[in-house]
Short mmCIF file of C-alpha atoms in Angstrom, two decimals:
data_model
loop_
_atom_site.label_atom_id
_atom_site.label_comp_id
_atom_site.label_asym_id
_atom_site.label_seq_id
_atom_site.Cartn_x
_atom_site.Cartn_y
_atom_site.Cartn_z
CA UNK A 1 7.59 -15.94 -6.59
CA UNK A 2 5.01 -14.35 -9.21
CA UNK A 3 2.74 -11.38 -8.40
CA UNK A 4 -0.49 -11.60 -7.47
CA UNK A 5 -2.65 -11.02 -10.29
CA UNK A 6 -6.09 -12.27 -9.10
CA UNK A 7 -9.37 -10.12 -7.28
CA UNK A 8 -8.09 -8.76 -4.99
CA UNK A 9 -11.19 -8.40 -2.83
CA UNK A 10 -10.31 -12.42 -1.93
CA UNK A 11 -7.44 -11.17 -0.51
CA UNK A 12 -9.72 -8.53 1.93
CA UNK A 13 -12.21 -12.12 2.51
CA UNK A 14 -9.87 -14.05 2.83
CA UNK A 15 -8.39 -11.55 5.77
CA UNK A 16 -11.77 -11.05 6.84
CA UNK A 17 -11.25 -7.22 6.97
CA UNK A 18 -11.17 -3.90 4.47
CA UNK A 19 -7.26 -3.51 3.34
CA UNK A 20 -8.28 -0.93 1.15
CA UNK A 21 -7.06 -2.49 -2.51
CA UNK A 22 -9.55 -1.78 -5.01
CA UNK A 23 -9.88 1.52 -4.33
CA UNK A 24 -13.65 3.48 -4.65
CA UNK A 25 -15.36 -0.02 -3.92
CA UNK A 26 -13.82 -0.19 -0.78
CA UNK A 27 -15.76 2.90 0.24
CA UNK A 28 -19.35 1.70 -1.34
CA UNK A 29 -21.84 -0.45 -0.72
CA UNK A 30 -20.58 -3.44 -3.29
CA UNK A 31 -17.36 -4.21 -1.09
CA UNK A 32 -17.07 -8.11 -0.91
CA UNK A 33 -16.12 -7.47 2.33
CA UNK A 34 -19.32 -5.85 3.69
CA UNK A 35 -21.70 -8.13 1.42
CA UNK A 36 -20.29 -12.03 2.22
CA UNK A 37 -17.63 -11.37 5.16
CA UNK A 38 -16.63 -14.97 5.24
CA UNK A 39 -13.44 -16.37 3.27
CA UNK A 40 -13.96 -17.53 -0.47
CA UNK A 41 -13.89 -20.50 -2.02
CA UNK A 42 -16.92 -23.49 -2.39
CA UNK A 43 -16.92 -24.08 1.15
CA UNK A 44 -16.25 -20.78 2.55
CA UNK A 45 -19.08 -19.98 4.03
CA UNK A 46 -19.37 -23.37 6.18
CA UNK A 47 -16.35 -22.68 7.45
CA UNK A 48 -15.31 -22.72 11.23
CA UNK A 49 -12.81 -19.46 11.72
CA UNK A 50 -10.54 -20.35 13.89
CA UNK A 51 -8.56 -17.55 16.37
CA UNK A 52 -4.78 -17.10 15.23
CA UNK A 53 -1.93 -16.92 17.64
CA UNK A 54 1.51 -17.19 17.58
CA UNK A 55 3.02 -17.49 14.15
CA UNK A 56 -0.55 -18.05 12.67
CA UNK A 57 -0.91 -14.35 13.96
CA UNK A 58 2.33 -13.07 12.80
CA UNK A 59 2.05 -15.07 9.30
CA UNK A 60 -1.42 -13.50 8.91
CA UNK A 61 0.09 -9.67 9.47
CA UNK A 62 3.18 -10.04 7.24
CA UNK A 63 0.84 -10.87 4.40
CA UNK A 64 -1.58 -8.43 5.07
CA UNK A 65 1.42 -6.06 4.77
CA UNK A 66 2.41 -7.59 1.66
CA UNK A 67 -0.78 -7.37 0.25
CA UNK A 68 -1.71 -3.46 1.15
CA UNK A 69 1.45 -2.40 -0.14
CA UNK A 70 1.68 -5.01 -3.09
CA UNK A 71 5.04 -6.27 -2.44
CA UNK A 72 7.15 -9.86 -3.43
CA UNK A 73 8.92 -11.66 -0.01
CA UNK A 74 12.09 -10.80 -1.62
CA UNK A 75 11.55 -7.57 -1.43
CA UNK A 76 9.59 -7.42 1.59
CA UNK A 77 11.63 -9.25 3.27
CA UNK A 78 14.83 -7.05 2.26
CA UNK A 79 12.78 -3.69 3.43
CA UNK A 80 12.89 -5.68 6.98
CA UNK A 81 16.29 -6.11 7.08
CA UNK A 82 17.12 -2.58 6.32
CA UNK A 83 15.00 -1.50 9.01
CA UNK A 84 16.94 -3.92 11.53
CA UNK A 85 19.75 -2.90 10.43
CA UNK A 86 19.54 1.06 11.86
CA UNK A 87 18.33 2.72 15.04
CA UNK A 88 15.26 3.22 16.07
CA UNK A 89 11.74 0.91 16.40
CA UNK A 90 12.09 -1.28 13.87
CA UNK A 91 8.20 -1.86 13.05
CA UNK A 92 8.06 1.97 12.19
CA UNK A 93 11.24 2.33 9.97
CA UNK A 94 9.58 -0.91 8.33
CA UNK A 95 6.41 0.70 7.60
CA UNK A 96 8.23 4.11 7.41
CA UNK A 97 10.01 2.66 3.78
CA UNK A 98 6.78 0.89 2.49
CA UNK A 99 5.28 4.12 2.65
CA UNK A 100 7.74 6.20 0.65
CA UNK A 101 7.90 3.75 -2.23
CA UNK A 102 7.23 6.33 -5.01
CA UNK A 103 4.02 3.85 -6.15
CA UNK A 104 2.74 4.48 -2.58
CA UNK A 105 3.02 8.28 -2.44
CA UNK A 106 1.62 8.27 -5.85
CA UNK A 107 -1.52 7.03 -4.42
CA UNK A 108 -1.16 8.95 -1.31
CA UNK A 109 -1.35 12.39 -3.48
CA UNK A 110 -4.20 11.18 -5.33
CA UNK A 111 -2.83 10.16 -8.81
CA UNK A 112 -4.40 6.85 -8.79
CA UNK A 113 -7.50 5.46 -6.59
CA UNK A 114 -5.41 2.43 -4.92
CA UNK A 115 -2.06 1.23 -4.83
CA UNK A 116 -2.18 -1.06 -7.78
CA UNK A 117 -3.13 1.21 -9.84
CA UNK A 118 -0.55 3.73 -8.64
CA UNK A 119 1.89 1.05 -9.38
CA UNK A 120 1.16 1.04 -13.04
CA UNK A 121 0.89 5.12 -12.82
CA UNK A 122 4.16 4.73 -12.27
CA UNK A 123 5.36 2.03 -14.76
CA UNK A 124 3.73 3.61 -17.60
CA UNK A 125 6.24 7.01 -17.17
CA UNK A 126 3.89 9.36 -16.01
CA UNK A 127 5.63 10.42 -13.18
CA UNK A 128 8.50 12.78 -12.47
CA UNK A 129 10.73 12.92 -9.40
CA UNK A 130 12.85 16.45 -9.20
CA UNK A 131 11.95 16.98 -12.47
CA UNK A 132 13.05 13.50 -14.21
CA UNK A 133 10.86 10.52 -14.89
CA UNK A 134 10.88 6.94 -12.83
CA UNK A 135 9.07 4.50 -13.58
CA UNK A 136 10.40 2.38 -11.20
CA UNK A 137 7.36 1.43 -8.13
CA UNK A 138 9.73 0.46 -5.20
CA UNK A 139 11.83 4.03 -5.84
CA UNK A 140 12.15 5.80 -2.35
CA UNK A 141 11.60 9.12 -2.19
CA UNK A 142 13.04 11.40 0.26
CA UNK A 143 12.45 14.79 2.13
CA UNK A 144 12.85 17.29 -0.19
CA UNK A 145 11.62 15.54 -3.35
CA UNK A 146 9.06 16.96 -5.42
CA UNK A 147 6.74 14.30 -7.45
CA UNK A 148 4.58 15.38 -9.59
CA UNK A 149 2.57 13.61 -12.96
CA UNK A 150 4.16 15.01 -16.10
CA UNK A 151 2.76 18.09 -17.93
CA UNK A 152 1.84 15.20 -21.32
CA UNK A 153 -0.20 12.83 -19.22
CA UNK A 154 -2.10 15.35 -16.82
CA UNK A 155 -5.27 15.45 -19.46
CA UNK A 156 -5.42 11.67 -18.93
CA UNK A 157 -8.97 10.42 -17.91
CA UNK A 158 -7.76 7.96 -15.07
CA UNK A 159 -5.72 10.91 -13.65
CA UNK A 160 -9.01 13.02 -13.27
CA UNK A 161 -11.06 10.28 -12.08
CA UNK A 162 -8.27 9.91 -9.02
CA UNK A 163 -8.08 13.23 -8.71
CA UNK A 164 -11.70 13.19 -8.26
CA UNK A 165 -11.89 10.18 -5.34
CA UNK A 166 -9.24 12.05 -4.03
CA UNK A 167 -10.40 14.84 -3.12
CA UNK A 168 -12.61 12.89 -0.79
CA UNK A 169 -10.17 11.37 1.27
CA UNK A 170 -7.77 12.34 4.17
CA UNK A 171 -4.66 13.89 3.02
CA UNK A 172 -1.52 12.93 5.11
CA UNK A 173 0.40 15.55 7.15
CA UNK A 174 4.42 14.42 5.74
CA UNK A 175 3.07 15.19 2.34
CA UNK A 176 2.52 19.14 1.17
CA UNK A 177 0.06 17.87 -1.96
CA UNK A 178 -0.48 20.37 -4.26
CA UNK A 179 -3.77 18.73 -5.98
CA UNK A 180 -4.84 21.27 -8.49
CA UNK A 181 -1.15 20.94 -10.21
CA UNK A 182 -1.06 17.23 -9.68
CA UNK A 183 1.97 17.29 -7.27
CA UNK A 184 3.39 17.27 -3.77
CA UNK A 185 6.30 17.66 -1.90
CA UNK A 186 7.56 15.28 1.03
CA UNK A 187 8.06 17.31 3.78
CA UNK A 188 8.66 14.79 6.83
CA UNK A 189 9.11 10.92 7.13
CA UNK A 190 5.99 9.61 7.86
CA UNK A 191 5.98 8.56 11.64
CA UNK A 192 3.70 5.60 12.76
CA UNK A 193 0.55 7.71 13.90
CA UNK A 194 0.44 9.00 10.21
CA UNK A 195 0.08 5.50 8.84
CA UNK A 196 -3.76 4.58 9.73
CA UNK A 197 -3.59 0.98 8.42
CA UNK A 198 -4.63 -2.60 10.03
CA UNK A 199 -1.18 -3.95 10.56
CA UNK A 200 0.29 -4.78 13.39
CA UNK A 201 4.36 -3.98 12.68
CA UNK A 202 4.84 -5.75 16.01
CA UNK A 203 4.21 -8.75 15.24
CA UNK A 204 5.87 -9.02 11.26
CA UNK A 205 9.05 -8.26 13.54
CA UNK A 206 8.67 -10.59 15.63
CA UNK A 207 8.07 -13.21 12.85
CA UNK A 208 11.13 -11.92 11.21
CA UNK A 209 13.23 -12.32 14.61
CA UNK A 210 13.30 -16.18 14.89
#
């Protein structure tokens, strides 16, 4: 299945709600969302939303899911299966490894200004883990790890923009980020409270479960 390379604020329309993928815009006054809050397409405005249950409902949250944290089924669908597969709430440990992709905490410390971009923050090299460079998005980082944007690509005008919009947003408590120096530390696992998204985990599991 390819990627998703179109707007993205269809995807938000389309939802009928802010998931947050475009970065600044979501926070002005030009977000689709705010300005035409009906789904796109010709005849989107004339149309009749109807109210999803059942698998409508859990259909609806997996791809919300996939979309916030820019994922293929394949993969999404494996990140469910790991969390199945150990003890404890499975919903959480879900989220709990979508969060610590490495493209995820990038945007979380404020390299990029949404996840997308911190995806290709990553792919382009200018990140180290410990120390050593991965440019792979889905890497998980652990507690301990140290990521921080490499001393050649810190003058890089993107970087300073981020680091700008940044500074504007809520920092999460399972990261110790370290914004002047363009770095952080994970110091925890992120538990669910920390992850202020509109998902509901419950549901994807239950989806996953038939």
């Amino acid at each position: 299945m390819a990627r998703y390379t179109g707007a993205v604020c269809r995807l938000c329309r389309r939802d009928g709600q802010k998931l947050f993928l475009k970065g600044a815009k979501c926070f002005g006054d030009k977000c689709p969302v705010d300005k035409r809050n009906f789904p796109p397409g010709q005849h989107g405005q004339s149309k009749k939303v109807k109210k999803l249950i059942g698998y409508g409902l859990q259909l609806r949250e997996k791809q919300k899911a996939k979309r916030i944290y820019f994922t293929l089924e394949t993969q999404f669908r494996a990140y469910y299966e790991k969390a199945a597969n150990k003890t404890g709430v499975t919903g959480e440990l879900l989220l709990q490894q979508l969060e610590t992709r490495l493209d995820n905490v990038a945007y979380r410390l404020g390299f990029a200004m949404s996840r997308r971009q911190a995806r290709q923050v990553v792919r382009h090299g200018h990140v180290n883990v410990n120390g050593r460079r991965v440019n792979i998005p889905s890497f998980q980082v652990k507690v301990g790890d140290v990521i921080e944007i490499r001393e050649a690509s810190k003058k890089l005008v993107m970087l300073e923009v981020a680091k700008d919009f940044a500074s504007g947003q809520t920092r999460v408590s399972w990261i110790d980020a370290q914004p002047d120096n363009l770095s952080g530390k994970i110091v925890a696992l992120p538990k669910r409270e920390d992850i202020h998204l509109p998902v509901n985990e419950q549901q994807i599991v239950e989806l996953y479960s038939k």
